[in-house]
mmCIF file of C-alpha atoms and ligand atoms in Angstrom:
data_model
loop_
_atom_site.group_PDB
_atom_site.id
_atom_site.type_symbol
_atom_site.label_atom_id
_atom_site.label_comp_id
_atom_site.label_asym_id
_atom_site.label_seq_id
_atom_site.Cartn_x
_atom_site.Cartn_y
_atom_site.Cartn_z
ATOM 1 C CA MET A 1 -16.746 -46.067 0.900
ATOM 2 C CA ASP A 2 -20.346 -46.142 -0.254
ATOM 3 C CA ILE A 3 -21.174 -45.155 -3.808
ATOM 4 C CA PHE A 4 -23.222 -42.068 -2.842
ATOM 5 C CA ALA A 5 -20.364 -40.669 -0.774
ATOM 6 C CA HIS A 6 -17.970 -41.374 -3.668
ATOM 7 C CA GLY A 7 -20.227 -39.354 -5.961
ATOM 8 C CA LEU A 8 -20.446 -36.471 -3.495
ATOM 9 C CA TRP A 9 -16.697 -36.374 -2.768
ATOM 10 C CA SER A 10 -15.998 -36.496 -6.522
ATOM 11 C CA TYR A 11 -18.399 -33.586 -7.003
ATOM 12 C CA GLN A 12 -16.590 -31.558 -4.331
ATOM 13 C CA LEU A 13 -12.935 -32.451 -4.827
ATOM 14 C CA VAL A 14 -12.718 -33.057 -8.575
ATOM 15 C CA GLY A 15 -15.898 -31.684 -10.185
ATOM 16 C CA ARG A 16 -15.435 -28.166 -8.865
ATOM 17 C CA ARG A 17 -12.049 -28.013 -10.628
ATOM 18 C CA SER A 18 -13.104 -29.699 -13.853
ATOM 19 C CA ARG A 19 -16.545 -30.757 -15.102
ATOM 20 C CA ILE A 20 -18.977 -31.732 -12.359
ATOM 21 C CA TRP A 21 -21.083 -34.544 -13.857
ATOM 22 C CA PRO A 22 -18.248 -36.317 -15.695
ATOM 23 C CA ALA A 23 -16.304 -36.172 -12.391
ATOM 24 C CA VAL A 24 -19.251 -37.650 -10.469
ATOM 25 C CA VAL A 25 -19.632 -40.443 -13.041
ATOM 26 C CA SER A 26 -15.854 -41.127 -12.890
ATOM 27 C CA GLY A 27 -16.084 -41.209 -9.111
ATOM 28 C CA VAL A 28 -18.827 -43.833 -8.975
ATOM 29 C CA ALA A 29 -17.689 -45.796 -12.051
ATOM 30 C CA PRO A 30 -15.238 -48.132 -10.229
ATOM 31 C CA ASP A 31 -18.083 -49.533 -8.108
ATOM 32 C CA LEU A 32 -20.583 -49.602 -10.995
ATOM 33 C CA PHE A 33 -18.028 -51.449 -13.151
ATOM 34 C CA ALA A 34 -17.526 -54.074 -10.447
ATOM 35 C CA PHE A 35 -21.037 -54.487 -9.061
ATOM 36 C CA ALA A 36 -23.615 -53.392 -11.681
ATOM 37 C CA PRO A 37 -23.392 -56.644 -13.717
ATOM 38 C CA TYR A 38 -23.968 -58.709 -10.539
ATOM 39 C CA VAL A 39 -26.847 -56.494 -9.376
ATOM 40 C CA ALA A 40 -28.406 -56.787 -12.861
ATOM 41 C CA GLU A 41 -27.904 -60.566 -12.774
ATOM 42 C CA ARG A 42 -29.657 -60.801 -9.391
ATOM 43 C CA LEU A 43 -32.527 -58.614 -10.600
ATOM 44 C CA VAL A 44 -33.004 -60.782 -13.714
ATOM 45 C CA ARG A 45 -33.102 -63.872 -11.464
ATOM 46 C CA GLY A 46 -35.773 -62.157 -9.371
ATOM 47 C CA GLU A 47 -33.553 -61.794 -6.319
ATOM 48 C CA LEU A 48 -33.793 -58.653 -4.310
ATOM 49 C CA ALA A 49 -30.535 -56.787 -5.065
ATOM 50 C CA VAL A 50 -30.628 -54.575 -1.979
ATOM 51 C CA GLY A 51 -28.283 -55.146 0.918
ATOM 52 C CA LYS A 52 -24.859 -56.645 1.351
ATOM 53 C CA PRO A 53 -24.655 -60.280 0.170
ATOM 54 C CA GLU A 54 -22.300 -62.749 1.858
ATOM 55 C CA THR A 55 -18.955 -62.756 0.039
ATOM 56 C CA VAL A 56 -19.081 -66.548 -0.423
ATOM 57 C CA VAL A 57 -22.106 -66.258 -2.740
ATOM 58 C CA ILE A 58 -20.599 -63.466 -4.853
ATOM 59 C CA PRO A 59 -19.315 -64.839 -8.197
ATOM 60 C CA THR A 60 -15.574 -64.707 -8.901
ATOM 61 C CA TYR A 61 -16.048 -62.351 -11.863
ATOM 62 C CA VAL A 62 -17.214 -59.606 -9.461
ATOM 63 C CA PHE A 63 -13.890 -59.807 -7.594
ATOM 64 C CA ARG A 64 -11.937 -59.684 -10.893
ATOM 65 C CA LEU A 65 -13.896 -56.608 -12.049
ATOM 66 C CA TYR A 66 -13.277 -55.065 -8.598
ATOM 67 C CA ASP A 67 -9.524 -55.787 -8.944
ATOM 68 C CA ILE A 68 -9.459 -54.011 -12.306
ATOM 69 C CA SER A 69 -11.476 -50.942 -11.289
ATOM 70 C CA HIS A 70 -9.810 -50.537 -7.872
ATOM 71 C CA SER A 71 -6.146 -50.732 -8.921
ATOM 72 C CA LEU A 72 -4.042 -47.577 -8.953
ATOM 73 C CA LEU A 73 -1.720 -49.401 -11.364
ATOM 74 C CA ILE A 74 -4.553 -50.019 -13.843
ATOM 75 C CA ALA A 75 -5.714 -46.396 -13.464
ATOM 76 C CA GLY A 76 -2.128 -45.234 -14.048
ATOM 77 C CA PHE A 77 -1.846 -47.466 -17.114
ATOM 78 C CA VAL A 78 -5.100 -46.077 -18.558
ATOM 79 C CA PHE A 79 -3.962 -42.509 -17.814
ATOM 80 C CA ALA A 80 -0.628 -43.168 -19.567
ATOM 81 C CA LEU A 81 -2.477 -44.632 -22.552
ATOM 82 C CA LEU A 82 -4.823 -41.616 -22.720
ATOM 83 C CA TYR A 83 -1.837 -39.286 -22.510
ATOM 84 C CA LEU A 84 -0.121 -41.097 -25.380
ATOM 85 C CA ILE A 85 -3.262 -40.910 -27.526
ATOM 86 C CA LEU A 86 -4.760 -37.532 -26.536
ATOM 87 C CA ARG A 87 -1.625 -35.793 -25.205
ATOM 88 C CA ARG A 88 -3.629 -35.028 -22.062
ATOM 89 C CA VAL A 89 -5.683 -36.742 -19.385
ATOM 90 C CA PRO A 90 -9.120 -35.174 -18.809
ATOM 91 C CA SER A 91 -9.045 -33.787 -15.254
ATOM 92 C CA PHE A 92 -12.486 -35.172 -14.347
ATOM 93 C CA LEU A 93 -10.940 -38.657 -14.543
ATOM 94 C CA LEU A 94 -8.960 -37.870 -11.368
ATOM 95 C CA ALA A 95 -12.128 -38.936 -9.537
ATOM 96 C CA TRP A 96 -11.142 -42.543 -10.385
ATOM 97 C CA PRO A 97 -7.866 -42.643 -8.377
ATOM 98 C CA LEU A 98 -9.602 -40.508 -5.721
ATOM 99 C CA HIS A 99 -12.211 -43.291 -5.410
ATOM 100 C CA ILE A 100 -9.460 -45.883 -4.967
ATOM 101 C CA ALA A 101 -7.565 -43.718 -2.433
ATOM 102 C CA MET A 102 -10.745 -43.287 -0.375
ATOM 103 C CA ASP A 103 -11.556 -47.010 -0.501
ATOM 104 C CA ILE A 104 -8.111 -48.099 0.781
ATOM 105 C CA PRO A 105 -8.695 -47.068 4.437
ATOM 106 C CA THR A 106 -12.497 -47.565 4.371
ATOM 107 C CA HIS A 107 -12.699 -51.284 3.570
ATOM 108 C CA SER A 108 -11.730 -54.056 5.969
ATOM 109 C CA ARG A 109 -10.197 -57.357 4.912
ATOM 110 C CA LEU A 110 -13.619 -58.959 5.438
ATOM 111 C CA PHE A 111 -15.468 -57.175 2.608
ATOM 112 C CA PHE A 112 -13.743 -56.108 -0.599
ATOM 113 C CA PRO A 113 -10.406 -54.788 0.697
ATOM 114 C CA THR A 114 -9.000 -52.476 -1.964
ATOM 115 C CA PRO A 115 -6.537 -54.209 -4.349
ATOM 116 C CA PHE A 116 -4.798 -50.915 -5.144
ATOM 117 C CA LEU A 117 -1.548 -52.577 -6.299
ATOM 118 C CA TRP A 118 -3.210 -55.318 -8.366
ATOM 119 C CA PRO A 119 -1.997 -57.158 -10.470
ATOM 120 C CA LEU A 120 1.612 -56.717 -9.231
ATOM 121 C CA LEU A 121 0.960 -57.153 -5.502
ATOM 122 C CA ASP A 122 -1.976 -58.555 -3.581
ATOM 123 C CA TYR A 123 -1.364 -56.236 -0.619
ATOM 124 C CA ARG A 124 -4.580 -54.858 0.889
ATOM 125 C CA VAL A 125 -5.136 -52.574 3.895
ATOM 126 C CA ASP A 126 -7.367 -53.779 6.730
ATOM 127 C CA GLY A 127 -9.214 -50.501 7.154
ATOM 128 C CA ILE A 128 -12.310 -49.279 8.971
ATOM 129 C CA PRO A 129 -15.448 -50.484 7.152
ATOM 130 C CA TRP A 130 -17.254 -47.482 5.661
ATOM 131 C CA SER A 131 -20.516 -48.904 7.014
ATOM 132 C CA THR A 132 -19.351 -48.397 10.628
ATOM 133 C CA PRO A 133 -21.984 -46.011 12.103
ATOM 134 C CA TRP A 134 -19.529 -43.467 13.559
ATOM 135 C CA PHE A 135 -17.598 -43.376 10.275
ATOM 136 C CA LEU A 136 -20.781 -42.853 8.229
ATOM 137 C CA LEU A 137 -21.706 -40.000 10.561
ATOM 138 C CA VAL A 138 -18.274 -38.326 10.319
ATOM 139 C CA ASN A 139 -18.089 -38.867 6.544
ATOM 140 C CA TYR A 140 -21.514 -37.395 5.798
ATOM 141 C CA ALA A 141 -21.004 -34.577 8.346
ATOM 142 C CA ALA A 142 -17.809 -33.656 6.479
ATOM 143 C CA LEU A 143 -19.675 -33.734 3.158
ATOM 144 C CA VAL A 144 -22.588 -31.630 4.477
ATOM 145 C CA SER A 145 -20.069 -29.138 5.915
ATOM 146 C CA LEU A 146 -18.246 -28.917 2.600
ATOM 147 C CA PHE A 147 -21.490 -28.391 0.624
ATOM 148 C CA ALA A 148 -22.628 -25.756 3.182
ATOM 149 C CA PHE A 149 -19.243 -24.007 2.983
ATOM 150 C CA HIS A 150 -19.387 -23.785 -0.816
ATOM 151 C CA ALA A 151 -23.040 -22.700 -0.751
ATOM 152 C CA SER A 152 -22.230 -19.872 1.684
ATOM 153 C CA ARG A 153 -19.235 -18.777 -0.405
ATOM 154 C CA LYS A 154 -21.458 -18.745 -3.496
ATOM 155 C CA ARG A 155 -24.084 -16.627 -1.676
ATOM 156 C CA LYS A 156 -21.413 -14.163 -0.486
ATOM 157 C CA GLY A 157 -20.041 -13.970 -4.015
ATOM 158 C CA ARG A 158 -23.440 -12.829 -5.343
ATOM 159 C CA ARG A 159 -23.622 -9.873 -2.935
HETATM 160 ZN ZN1 LIG B 1 -15.063 -48.729 -4.539
#
């Protein structure tokens, strides 16, 4: 799924039940972790960093960072570690596994299929690319509906 939609879904599904901005940051962090260094590298080299590059020109480190940030096993390990240290896992961090769960069916094998069982298994789902026009339309229509629903509930609550 695209990073803006991840932020908006995190806002709606996690942020409303915890802290909004930390949830949004947690929801976009897996993609920032994987792609921000490469985007920065391209900007420094003077290359336009907009648009989808061919996967063959993307450096291997980007795929390794993507493996780390898009693994439910890594997220589970970090959550277990946080629980051991803090005796709790901050609820806004649930936006991280939500990001992974939403990426599993919205990436095809052709462009960054989600390595949700990495490093134990290399199984990846061949999903519908999030950039498919009808999917973008349905996804953003669902988000707009959800924001409108909450806005109307908030207005009714003030009366
Ligand atoms: Zn992602």
